[in-house]
CSV table of C-alpha atoms in Angstrom, one decimal:
chain,number,residue,atom,x,y,z
A,1,MET,CA,0.0,0.0,0.0
A,2,THR,CA,1.5,3.3,-1.0
A,3,LYS,CA,2.0,6.3,1.3
A,4,LEU,CA,-0.5,8.3,-0.7
A,5,THR,CA,-3.2,5.5,-0.3
A,6,ILE,CA,-2.5,5.5,3.5
A,7,LEU,CA,-2.9,9.3,3.7
A,8,SER,CA,-6.1,9.1,1.7
A,9,LEU,CA,-7.6,6.5,4.0
A,10,LEU,CA,-6.7,8.5,7.1
A,11,PHE,CA,-8.2,11.6,5.6
A,12,LEU,CA,-11.4,9.8,4.6
A,13,SER,CA,-11.7,8.3,8.1
A,14,PHE,CA,-11.4,11.8,9.6
A,15,LEU,CA,-14.2,13.0,7.3
A,16,PHE,CA,-16.5,10.1,8.1
A,17,SER,CA,-16.1,10.7,11.8
A,18,THR,CA,-17.9,14.1,11.2
A,19,ASP,CA,-21.2,15.1,9.6
A,20,LEU,CA,-21.3,16.9,6.3
A,21,TYR,CA,-20.5,20.3,7.9
A,22,GLY,CA,-17.4,19.0,9.7
A,23,GLN,CA,-19.1,19.2,13.1
A,24,LYS,CA,-18.9,16.2,15.4
A,25,VAL,CA,-22.1,14.3,15.2
A,26,GLY,CA,-24.4,15.3,18.0
A,27,SER,CA,-22.7,18.6,18.9
A,28,PRO,CA,-24.2,22.0,18.4
A,29,GLU,CA,-23.5,23.8,15.1
A,30,THR,CA,-22.7,27.4,14.3
A,31,GLU,CA,-22.8,29.1,10.8
A,32,LYS,CA,-19.0,29.2,10.7
A,33,ASP,CA,-18.8,25.5,11.6
A,34,LYS,CA,-20.9,24.6,8.6
A,35,SER,CA,-18.2,25.8,6.2
A,36,GLU,CA,-15.4,24.0,8.1
A,37,LEU,CA,-14.1,20.4,8.3
A,38,LYS,CA,-13.8,20.4,12.1
A,39,PHE,CA,-13.9,17.7,14.7
A,40,LEU,CA,-14.5,18.8,18.3
A,41,LEU,CA,-12.6,16.9,21.0
A,42,ASN,CA,-14.5,18.4,23.9
A,43,LYS,CA,-18.0,19.8,24.6
A,44,ASP,CA,-17.0,23.5,24.5
A,45,GLY,CA,-15.0,23.2,21.3
A,46,SER,CA,-11.8,24.5,22.8
A,47,HIS,CA,-10.0,21.3,21.8
A,48,TYR,CA,-10.4,20.4,18.1
A,49,VAL,CA,-8.8,19.1,14.9
A,50,LYS,CA,-9.5,20.9,11.7
A,51,ALA,CA,-8.7,20.1,8.0
A,52,THR,CA,-8.5,22.3,4.9
A,53,PHE,CA,-7.9,21.7,1.2
A,54,LEU,CA,-6.7,24.0,-1.5
A,55,ASN,CA,-6.0,23.6,-5.2
A,56,GLN,CA,-4.7,26.3,-7.6
A,57,ILE,CA,-4.7,25.4,-11.3
A,58,TRP,CA,-2.9,27.6,-13.8
A,59,LEU,CA,-3.6,27.9,-17.5
A,60,ARG,CA,-0.9,30.1,-19.0
A,61,ASN,CA,0.9,31.5,-22.0
A,62,THR,CA,4.5,32.6,-21.6
A,63,TRP,CA,6.5,34.6,-24.0
A,64,ASN,CA,9.8,33.0,-23.3
A,65,ASN,CA,13.2,34.7,-22.7
A,66,PRO,CA,15.5,34.7,-25.8
A,67,GLY,CA,17.2,31.4,-26.5
A,68,THR,CA,14.7,29.4,-24.5
A,69,THR,CA,14.6,25.7,-25.3
A,70,VAL,CA,12.2,22.9,-24.2
A,71,ASP,CA,13.9,19.5,-24.3
A,72,GLY,CA,16.5,21.0,-26.6
A,73,TYR,CA,14.0,22.6,-29.1
A,74,LEU,CA,13.8,26.4,-29.4
A,75,GLU,CA,10.5,27.7,-28.3
A,76,ASP,CA,9.5,31.4,-28.4
A,77,GLN,CA,6.3,31.0,-26.4
A,78,THR,CA,4.8,28.2,-24.4
A,79,PHE,CA,1.2,27.4,-23.4
A,80,ASP,CA,0.8,25.0,-20.5
A,81,ILE,CA,-1.6,23.9,-17.7
A,82,GLY,CA,-0.3,23.0,-14.3
A,83,LEU,CA,-1.0,22.7,-10.6
A,84,ARG,CA,0.7,25.7,-8.9
A,85,ARG,CA,-0.2,24.5,-5.4
A,86,THR,CA,-2.2,21.5,-4.1
A,87,ARG,CA,-2.3,21.4,-0.3
A,88,ILE,CA,-4.0,19.8,2.7
A,89,GLN,CA,-3.7,21.2,6.2
A,90,LEU,CA,-4.5,19.2,9.4
A,91,PHE,CA,-4.1,21.1,12.7
A,92,GLY,CA,-5.7,21.8,16.0
A,93,LYS,CA,-5.6,22.2,19.7
A,94,ILE,CA,-5.5,18.8,21.4
A,95,ALA,CA,-5.1,20.1,25.0
A,96,ASP,CA,-5.4,23.5,26.8
A,97,LYS,CA,-1.8,24.5,26.0
A,98,ILE,CA,-0.9,22.2,23.1
A,99,PHE,CA,-1.3,23.1,19.4
A,100,PHE,CA,-0.1,21.2,16.4
A,101,TYR,CA,0.1,22.1,12.7
A,102,THR,CA,0.8,20.1,9.6
A,103,GLN,CA,0.5,20.9,5.9
A,104,PHE,CA,1.3,18.5,3.1
A,105,GLY,CA,0.8,18.5,-0.7
A,106,ASN,CA,2.9,19.6,-3.7
A,107,ASN,CA,3.9,22.7,-5.7
A,108,ASN,CA,4.6,23.4,-9.4
A,109,LEU,CA,3.3,20.2,-11.1
A,110,THR,CA,3.8,20.8,-14.8
A,111,TYR,CA,4.1,18.9,-18.1
A,112,LEU,CA,7.9,18.9,-17.7
A,113,GLY,CA,7.9,17.5,-14.2
A,114,GLU,CA,8.3,14.0,-12.9
A,115,ARG,CA,5.1,12.0,-13.2
A,116,LYS,CA,3.4,10.4,-10.2
A,117,GLN,CA,5.2,12.7,-7.7
A,118,GLY,CA,4.5,12.0,-4.0
A,119,LEU,CA,3.1,14.4,-1.5
A,120,PHE,CA,5.5,15.9,1.0
A,121,PHE,CA,5.3,17.8,4.3
A,122,HIS,CA,5.5,21.6,4.0
A,123,ASP,CA,5.0,22.1,7.7
A,124,ALA,CA,5.1,19.8,10.8
A,125,LEU,CA,5.3,21.6,14.2
A,126,GLY,CA,4.3,21.4,17.8
A,127,GLU,CA,3.6,24.4,20.0
A,128,LEU,CA,3.2,25.1,23.7
A,129,GLU,CA,1.4,28.1,25.0
A,130,ILE,CA,3.2,29.6,28.0
A,131,MET,CA,1.2,32.8,28.6
A,132,GLU,CA,-2.2,33.1,26.9
A,133,ASN,CA,-1.9,35.1,23.7
A,134,LYS,CA,1.3,36.7,24.9
A,135,LEU,CA,3.9,33.9,24.5
A,136,SER,CA,4.0,30.6,22.8
A,137,ILE,CA,7.1,28.5,21.9
A,138,GLY,CA,7.3,25.9,19.2
A,139,THR,CA,9.6,23.8,17.0
A,140,GLY,CA,9.6,21.7,13.8
A,141,LEU,CA,9.5,22.3,10.1
A,142,THR,CA,7.8,25.7,10.0
A,143,GLY,CA,7.1,29.0,8.3
A,144,TRP,CA,7.5,31.2,11.4
A,145,ASN,CA,9.9,33.4,9.5
A,146,GLY,CA,11.3,36.9,9.2
A,147,VAL,CA,12.0,39.1,7.4
A,148,SER,CA,8.7,40.6,6.3
A,149,ARG,CA,4.9,40.0,6.0
A,150,TYR,CA,5.0,37.8,2.9
A,151,ALA,CA,8.0,35.8,4.0
A,152,SER,CA,5.1,33.6,5.2
A,153,PRO,CA,2.0,34.3,2.9
A,154,SER,CA,-1.4,32.8,3.4
A,155,ILE,CA,-1.7,31.3,-0.1
A,156,GLY,CA,-5.5,31.0,-0.1
A,157,SER,CA,-6.0,34.8,0.2
A,158,ILE,CA,-3.3,36.2,-1.9
A,159,LEU,CA,-4.4,39.5,-3.5
A,160,SER,CA,-2.6,39.2,-6.8
A,161,LEU,CA,-1.9,36.0,-8.6
A,162,ASP,CA,1.1,35.1,-6.5
A,163,ALA,CA,2.9,36.3,-3.4
A,164,PRO,CA,6.0,38.6,-3.7
A,165,LEU,CA,8.4,35.6,-3.8
A,166,TYR,CA,11.5,37.8,-3.4
A,167,GLN,CA,10.4,38.0,0.3
A,168,GLN,CA,11.0,34.3,0.7
A,169,THR,CA,14.6,35.1,0.8
A,170,THR,CA,16.3,31.7,1.0
A,171,ASN,CA,13.6,29.8,-0.9
A,172,ASP,CA,14.9,26.3,-1.7
A,173,ALA,CA,18.5,27.4,-1.4
A,174,THR,CA,18.7,26.6,2.3
A,175,ASP,CA,15.0,25.9,3.1
A,176,GLN,CA,12.0,24.0,1.7
A,177,PHE,CA,9.6,26.3,-0.1
A,178,LEU,CA,10.3,28.9,2.7
A,179,ARG,CA,9.9,26.4,5.6
A,180,LYS,CA,12.9,25.9,7.9
A,181,TYR,CA,13.8,23.6,10.8
A,182,SER,CA,13.3,26.1,13.5
A,183,ALA,CA,12.6,26.8,17.2
A,184,TYR,CA,10.5,29.9,17.6
A,185,VAL,CA,8.6,32.2,20.0
A,186,LYS,CA,5.5,34.2,19.0
A,187,GLY,CA,2.7,36.2,20.6
A,188,LYS,CA,1.0,39.5,21.1
A,189,LEU,CA,1.9,42.2,23.5
A,190,ASN,CA,-1.1,44.5,23.5
A,191,ARG,CA,-1.0,45.6,19.8
A,192,LEU,CA,2.4,44.4,19.0
A,193,ASP,CA,2.4,41.0,17.2
A,194,TYR,CA,5.9,39.4,17.2
A,195,ARG,CA,7.7,36.3,16.0
A,196,MET,CA,11.4,35.4,16.5
A,197,ALA,CA,13.1,32.2,15.3
A,198,ILE,CA,16.4,30.4,15.2
A,199,SER,CA,16.9,28.0,12.3
A,200,LYS,CA,19.3,25.4,11.1
A,201,PRO,CA,19.7,26.0,7.3
A,202,MET,CA,19.3,23.0,5.0
A,203,ALA,CA,22.4,21.7,3.3
A,204,VAL,CA,23.2,23.6,0.0
A,205,SER,CA,24.5,20.2,-1.3
A,206,ARG,CA,20.9,19.1,-1.5
A,207,SER,CA,19.6,22.2,-3.2
A,208,THR,CA,18.7,22.4,-6.9
A,209,VAL,CA,18.7,26.2,-7.3
A,210,GLN,CA,22.5,26.8,-7.2
A,211,SER,CA,25.9,25.2,-7.5
A,212,ALA,CA,27.6,23.8,-4.4
A,213,LEU,CA,30.9,25.3,-5.7
A,214,PRO,CA,32.0,28.9,-5.0
A,215,ALA,CA,32.1,31.5,-7.8
A,216,GLU,CA,33.2,35.1,-8.2
A,217,GLN,CA,29.7,36.3,-7.3
A,218,ALA,CA,28.5,35.3,-3.8
A,219,LEU,CA,26.5,32.1,-3.4
A,220,PHE,CA,25.1,30.3,-0.3
A,221,ALA,CA,28.1,28.5,1.1
A,222,ALA,CA,28.0,24.7,0.8
A,223,SER,CA,30.2,24.3,4.0
A,224,PRO,CA,28.4,23.3,7.2
A,225,ALA,CA,26.1,26.2,8.1
A,226,GLY,CA,25.8,28.1,11.3
A,227,LEU,CA,22.5,29.2,12.9
A,228,GLN,CA,20.1,31.6,11.2
A,229,TRP,CA,18.4,34.3,13.3
A,230,HIS,CA,15.3,36.0,12.1
A,231,GLY,CA,12.1,37.9,13.3
A,232,TYR,CA,9.2,40.0,12.3
A,233,TYR,CA,7.2,42.6,14.3
A,234,MET,CA,3.9,44.1,13.4
A,235,TYR,CA,2.2,47.0,15.3
A,236,GLN,CA,-1.6,46.5,14.6
A,237,PHE,CA,-3.3,49.9,14.9
A,238,GLN,CA,-6.8,48.6,14.2
A,239,ASP,CA,-8.3,45.1,14.1
A,240,GLN,CA,-6.1,42.3,15.4
A,241,GLU,CA,-5.0,39.6,12.9
A,242,SER,CA,-4.8,36.0,13.9
A,243,ASN,CA,-1.4,34.5,14.6
A,244,LEU,CA,-2.7,30.9,15.1
A,245,THR,CA,-0.5,29.9,12.1
A,246,PRO,CA,2.5,31.7,10.6
A,247,TYR,CA,0.8,32.7,7.4
A,248,ASN,CA,-0.3,36.3,6.8
A,249,ALA,CA,-3.5,37.1,4.8
A,250,GLY,CA,-3.3,38.9,1.5
A,251,SER,CA,-6.9,40.3,1.5
A,252,TYR,CA,-9.7,40.2,4.0
A,253,LEU,CA,-12.4,41.1,1.4
A,254,GLY,CA,-13.8,43.9,3.6
A,255,GLU,CA,-14.3,41.6,6.7
A,256,LYS,CA,-11.6,43.5,8.8
A,257,SER,CA,-10.2,46.9,9.3
A,258,VAL,CA,-6.5,46.4,9.4
A,259,PHE,CA,-3.6,48.8,9.5
A,260,ASN,CA,-0.2,47.3,10.4
A,261,LEU,CA,3.3,48.7,10.4
A,262,GLY,CA,5.9,46.0,10.3
A,263,THR,CA,9.7,45.5,10.4
A,264,GLY,CA,11.9,42.5,10.4
A,265,PHE,CA,15.4,41.0,9.9
A,266,LEU,CA,17.3,37.9,9.0
A,267,PHE,CA,21.0,37.3,9.9
A,268,GLN,CA,23.4,34.4,9.4
A,269,LYS,CA,27.1,34.7,10.0
A,270,ASP,CA,29.3,33.5,7.1
A,271,ALA,CA,26.3,32.2,5.2
A,272,MET,CA,27.7,33.2,1.8
A,273,TRP,CA,31.0,32.5,0.0
A,274,PHE,CA,32.8,33.8,-3.1
A,275,GLN,CA,36.2,33.8,-4.8
A,276,GLU,CA,38.2,36.9,-5.3
A,277,GLU,CA,39.1,35.6,-8.7
A,278,ALA,CA,38.5,32.4,-10.6
A,279,GLY,CA,40.3,29.5,-8.9
A,280,GLY,CA,41.4,31.9,-6.1
A,281,GLU,CA,40.9,31.7,-2.3
A,282,VAL,CA,37.4,31.3,-0.9
A,283,ALA,CA,36.1,34.2,1.3
A,284,TYR,CA,33.0,34.3,3.4
A,285,SER,CA,30.4,37.0,4.1
A,286,ASP,CA,27.4,37.4,6.3
A,287,LEU,CA,23.7,37.2,5.2
A,288,ALA,CA,22.1,40.3,6.5
A,289,LEU,CA,18.5,41.3,5.5
A,290,PHE,CA,16.2,44.1,6.8
A,291,SER,CA,12.7,45.2,5.9
A,292,VAL,CA,9.9,47.7,6.8
A,293,ASP,CA,6.4,47.3,5.4
A,294,VAL,CA,2.9,48.5,5.8
A,295,PHE,CA,-0.4,46.7,5.2
A,296,TYR,CA,-3.8,48.3,4.9
A,297,ASP,CA,-7.1,46.5,4.4
A,298,GLN,CA,-10.3,48.6,4.9
A,299,PRO,CA,-14.0,48.3,4.1
A,300,LEU,CA,-15.2,51.4,2.2
A,301,ASP,CA,-19.0,51.2,2.0
A,302,GLN,CA,-20.5,48.6,4.3
A,303,SER,CA,-23.9,48.5,2.5
A,304,LYS,CA,-22.2,47.9,-0.9
A,305,GLY,CA,-19.4,45.6,0.5
A,306,THR,CA,-16.6,47.6,-1.2
A,307,ALA,CA,-13.1,47.5,0.2
A,308,ILE,CA,-9.5,48.4,-0.5
A,309,THR,CA,-6.4,46.4,0.1
A,310,ALA,CA,-2.9,47.9,-0.1
A,311,TYR,CA,0.6,46.8,0.8
A,312,ALA,CA,4.1,48.5,0.5
A,313,ALA,CA,7.5,47.2,1.5
A,314,PHE,CA,11.2,48.2,1.4
A,315,HIS,CA,14.0,45.6,1.7
A,316,SER,CA,17.7,46.2,2.2
A,317,ASN,CA,19.3,42.9,1.4
A,318,ASP,CA,23.0,42.0,1.7
A,319,TYR,CA,23.6,38.5,0.3
A,320,GLY,CA,27.2,39.2,-0.3
A,321,ARG,CA,29.2,40.4,-3.3
A,322,ASN,CA,27.0,40.8,-6.4
A,323,TYR,CA,24.6,38.0,-5.4
A,324,ILE,CA,21.8,37.7,-7.9
A,325,ARG,CA,19.1,35.0,-8.5
A,326,ASN,CA,16.9,34.5,-11.5
A,327,LEU,CA,13.6,32.8,-10.7
A,328,GLY,CA,10.8,31.7,-12.9
A,329,VAL,CA,7.7,30.5,-11.2
A,330,MET,CA,6.7,27.0,-12.4
A,331,ASN,CA,9.1,27.6,-15.3
A,332,PRO,CA,7.6,26.2,-18.5
A,333,ALA,CA,11.0,25.6,-20.1
A,334,ASN,CA,14.1,23.6,-19.1
A,335,GLY,CA,16.9,25.0,-21.2
A,336,SER,CA,18.6,28.0,-22.8
A,337,LEU,CA,21.1,28.5,-25.6
A,338,ASP,CA,24.5,30.0,-24.8
A,339,GLY,CA,24.2,33.8,-25.2
A,340,GLY,CA,20.4,33.7,-25.0
A,341,SER,CA,19.9,36.1,-22.1
A,342,PHE,CA,21.1,36.7,-18.6
A,343,ASN,CA,17.6,35.7,-17.3
A,344,GLY,CA,18.0,32.1,-18.4
A,345,ALA,CA,15.2,29.9,-19.7
A,346,GLY,CA,11.4,30.5,-19.9
A,347,ASN,CA,9.9,33.1,-17.6
A,348,GLY,CA,12.9,33.7,-15.3
A,349,PHE,CA,14.1,37.1,-14.3
A,350,PRO,CA,16.4,38.6,-11.6
A,351,MET,CA,14.1,38.5,-8.5
A,352,MET,CA,16.5,38.4,-5.5
A,353,GLY,CA,19.9,39.9,-5.0
A,354,THR,CA,22.2,42.2,-3.0
A,355,GLY,CA,20.7,45.7,-3.1
A,356,ASN,CA,17.5,47.5,-2.3
A,357,SER,CA,14.0,46.4,-3.3
A,358,TYR,CA,10.7,48.3,-3.3
A,359,TYR,CA,7.3,46.5,-3.6
A,360,GLY,CA,3.7,47.6,-3.7
A,361,GLN,CA,0.3,46.2,-4.4
A,362,ILE,CA,-3.2,47.6,-4.4
A,363,GLY,CA,-6.6,46.0,-5.0
A,364,TYR,CA,-10.2,47.3,-5.0
A,365,LEU,CA,-13.1,45.0,-4.0
A,366,MET,CA,-16.1,46.0,-6.1
A,367,LYS,CA,-19.7,45.9,-4.7
A,368,LYS,CA,-21.0,42.6,-3.6
A,369,ASN,CA,-23.1,40.6,-6.0
A,370,LEU,CA,-21.8,42.8,-8.9
A,371,LEU,CA,-22.4,39.7,-11.1
A,372,GLY,CA,-25.5,38.5,-9.3
A,373,SER,CA,-25.2,35.0,-8.0
A,374,TRP,CA,-21.8,34.8,-9.7
A,375,GLY,CA,-20.1,37.0,-7.1
A,376,THR,CA,-18.0,40.1,-7.7
A,377,LEU,CA,-14.6,41.4,-9.0
A,378,GLN,CA,-11.4,42.6,-7.4
A,379,PRO,CA,-9.0,44.3,-9.8
A,380,PHE,CA,-5.4,44.7,-8.6
A,381,LEU,CA,-2.0,46.1,-9.6
A,382,THR,CA,1.4,45.1,-8.2
A,383,SER,CA,5.0,45.9,-8.9
A,384,GLN,CA,8.6,45.2,-7.7
A,385,LEU,CA,11.4,47.7,-8.3
A,386,SER,CA,14.9,46.5,-7.4
A,387,ASN,CA,18.4,48.1,-7.6
A,388,PHE,CA,20.7,45.1,-7.6
A,389,ASP,CA,24.4,45.6,-7.3
A,390,ALA,CA,25.0,43.0,-10.0
A,391,LEU,CA,22.9,44.8,-12.6
A,392,ASP,CA,23.6,48.0,-14.4
A,393,ASP,CA,19.9,48.8,-14.9
A,394,PRO,CA,17.1,48.7,-12.4
A,395,MET,CA,14.8,45.7,-12.4
A,396,LEU,CA,11.1,46.6,-12.8
A,397,MET,CA,8.5,43.9,-12.8
A,398,TYR,CA,4.8,44.8,-12.8
A,399,GLU,CA,1.5,42.8,-12.9
A,400,TYR,CA,-2.1,43.7,-13.2
A,401,GLY,CA,-5.4,41.7,-13.4
A,402,PHE,CA,-8.5,40.8,-11.4
A,403,ASN,CA,-10.0,38.2,-9.1
A,404,TRP,CA,-13.4,36.9,-10.0
A,405,LEU,CA,-14.7,36.1,-6.5
A,406,ILE,CA,-17.4,33.5,-7.2
A,407,ASN,CA,-17.6,32.5,-3.5
A,408,GLY,CA,-15.0,34.7,-1.8
A,409,ASN,CA,-11.6,33.1,-1.7
A,410,GLN,CA,-13.1,29.7,-1.6
A,411,THR,CA,-13.9,29.7,-5.3
A,412,LYS,CA,-12.2,32.3,-7.4
A,413,LEU,CA,-10.9,32.7,-10.9
A,414,SER,CA,-7.9,35.1,-11.4
A,415,VAL,CA,-6.5,36.6,-14.6
A,416,ASN,CA,-3.1,38.1,-14.4
A,417,TYR,CA,-0.6,39.7,-16.9
A,418,GLN,CA,3.0,40.0,-15.8
A,419,SER,CA,5.6,42.1,-17.6
A,420,ARG,CA,9.2,41.3,-16.8
A,421,PRO,CA,12.6,42.8,-17.9
A,422,VAL,CA,15.1,40.8,-20.0
A,423,PHE,CA,18.7,41.4,-19.3
A,424,THR,CA,21.7,40.8,-21.6
A,425,GLU,CA,25.3,40.3,-20.3
A,426,GLU,CA,27.8,42.4,-22.3
A,427,ALA,CA,31.5,43.1,-21.8
A,428,THR,CA,30.7,46.4,-20.0
A,429,GLY,CA,27.9,45.1,-17.7
A,430,ILE,CA,24.5,43.6,-17.5
A,431,PHE,CA,21.8,45.8,-19.1
A,432,GLN,CA,18.1,45.5,-19.8
A,433,SER,CA,17.5,44.7,-23.5
A,434,GLU,CA,13.7,44.1,-23.8
A,435,ARG,CA,10.6,43.0,-21.9
A,436,LYS,CA,8.6,39.8,-22.1
A,437,GLY,CA,5.1,38.9,-20.8
A,438,MET,CA,3.2,36.1,-19.2
A,439,LEU,CA,-0.6,35.7,-19.1
A,440,VAL,CA,-2.1,33.4,-16.5
A,441,MET,CA,-5.6,32.3,-15.6
A,442,GLN,CA,-5.8,30.6,-12.2
A,443,PHE,CA,-8.8,28.7,-10.8
A,444,GLN,CA,-8.7,28.3,-7.1
A,445,ILE,CA,-10.9,25.9,-5.0
A,446,SER,CA,-10.5,25.7,-1.3
A,447,ILE,CA,-12.4,24.2,1.7
C-alpha cells in the first residue's frame, strides 16, 4: 500500500467521523462550523482538529526569454496547464496549551515535471502556550519566518496572482519552499504582534537552485552552516490579525479593518562565500537582510461591500558580493542556448539579490453581487522595483489583473498579466535589452 493511499484513507476516516459540515455528530453547530471540516474533541469546542484543502490550477501562455529551449528545441512561447499549489492542512488544539500544525501537498506540477510525484510535508510543528496570547514556543519544520509580511504568505487569500516571492529570501536554497527547521517564539503584547526564530539551514549540497561550488559572485556556502536568526514585528493599529499559524492574509475582502506597520530582519554569519578571482581563495560574508512594510485593508462602503487592500515594502538585502538569483515561477522551459539572455530559460528574471527592493500592491473590491449570484470582481496592480548591485539597470516587474470572487476566496478565478525585464550580459555590464510577458488564468478551489 502506497503512502498516498494510506494518507487518503486516514483523511477519509477523519471526514466520516464528522457530519457533512465538519461538526462532530451530536454537537451544536454554528454558521461558521458549517463551512469547516472540524472535529470537536470536547464539549465547549476548545479542543479540536481541523482540516482544509486548496488547489490552484494555472492555464498560462508565456512569451519566453530569448534562446529558451524545451527538451532541446527552441520555443519562443509556451502554453501550459499546471498545478501551482495543491495542499491539505491538518491542525488543532489537542489540550489546553498544546497546538499542532501540519501541511502537506505539492507545488509546481507541470508537463515537464516528474510523473506520479508523491506528497511531502511543508509544515510539521508542535507548539506550547506559555502565557495566553502573549507567549508561545514551538519547533519543527515551520514557516514562522522573518523578514517581512509575505515571507510567510497565506496562499488562499493572496491579493494578486502570487505572493511577492522575493520576500521568501532563502527559498529552496537553504530551506524548503520557505519552511525551515526552527525553534520559535511568538505572541501578542497589546497591539504588538511578534515572532522570532532560530533556524538550522538546510544543506546547500541538496539544493537544486544553485551550484555547491564557489564563484566570483556570492552564493550560499556549501560548507556546514551556522544558525540563522530572524524575526518580524507588526504593530496593529486597528483590528487584530490571527497568529494561530505563521501565514499572513493577502486580503480580508472587507471583513476586517487592518492597518499594520511591520519591520523584520534575518541574519546568518558566514552564510555566503565567493572567490576573489577564478580559482582563487574562498572568502565568506554574512547574510544580512532588513525590511519595513505597511499593510492596509479597509472596508469602504458597508452597504455595498466595497473595500480596498494595499501593501508596500522596502527591503535592504545583503547577500554578499553581487549575489543575484533569476527565478521563474513554475518555469515552462528547461533549457537555454548560450548567449540567450542573462535571465535564463522560460519566464525567469532577476528577482532576488544584494541591493534594495521596493514592492507595492493595491486592490479594490467592487460591490457585492456585482455579477448577481456569480459574485463580484477585485482588480489589482502590483510591482517590484529593485536596484541590484550585479545589474547596471534597475529591475522593474509589474503585474495587473483581477480576481473573480465567485464564492469569496473559496472559489475564485484570477486573470493576471506579468511584464518582466530581460537582461543581456555584455562586456561592459548587464543591461536590460527588452521586456517579455506572461498571461495566466488561475482557478482556485478551497475548503
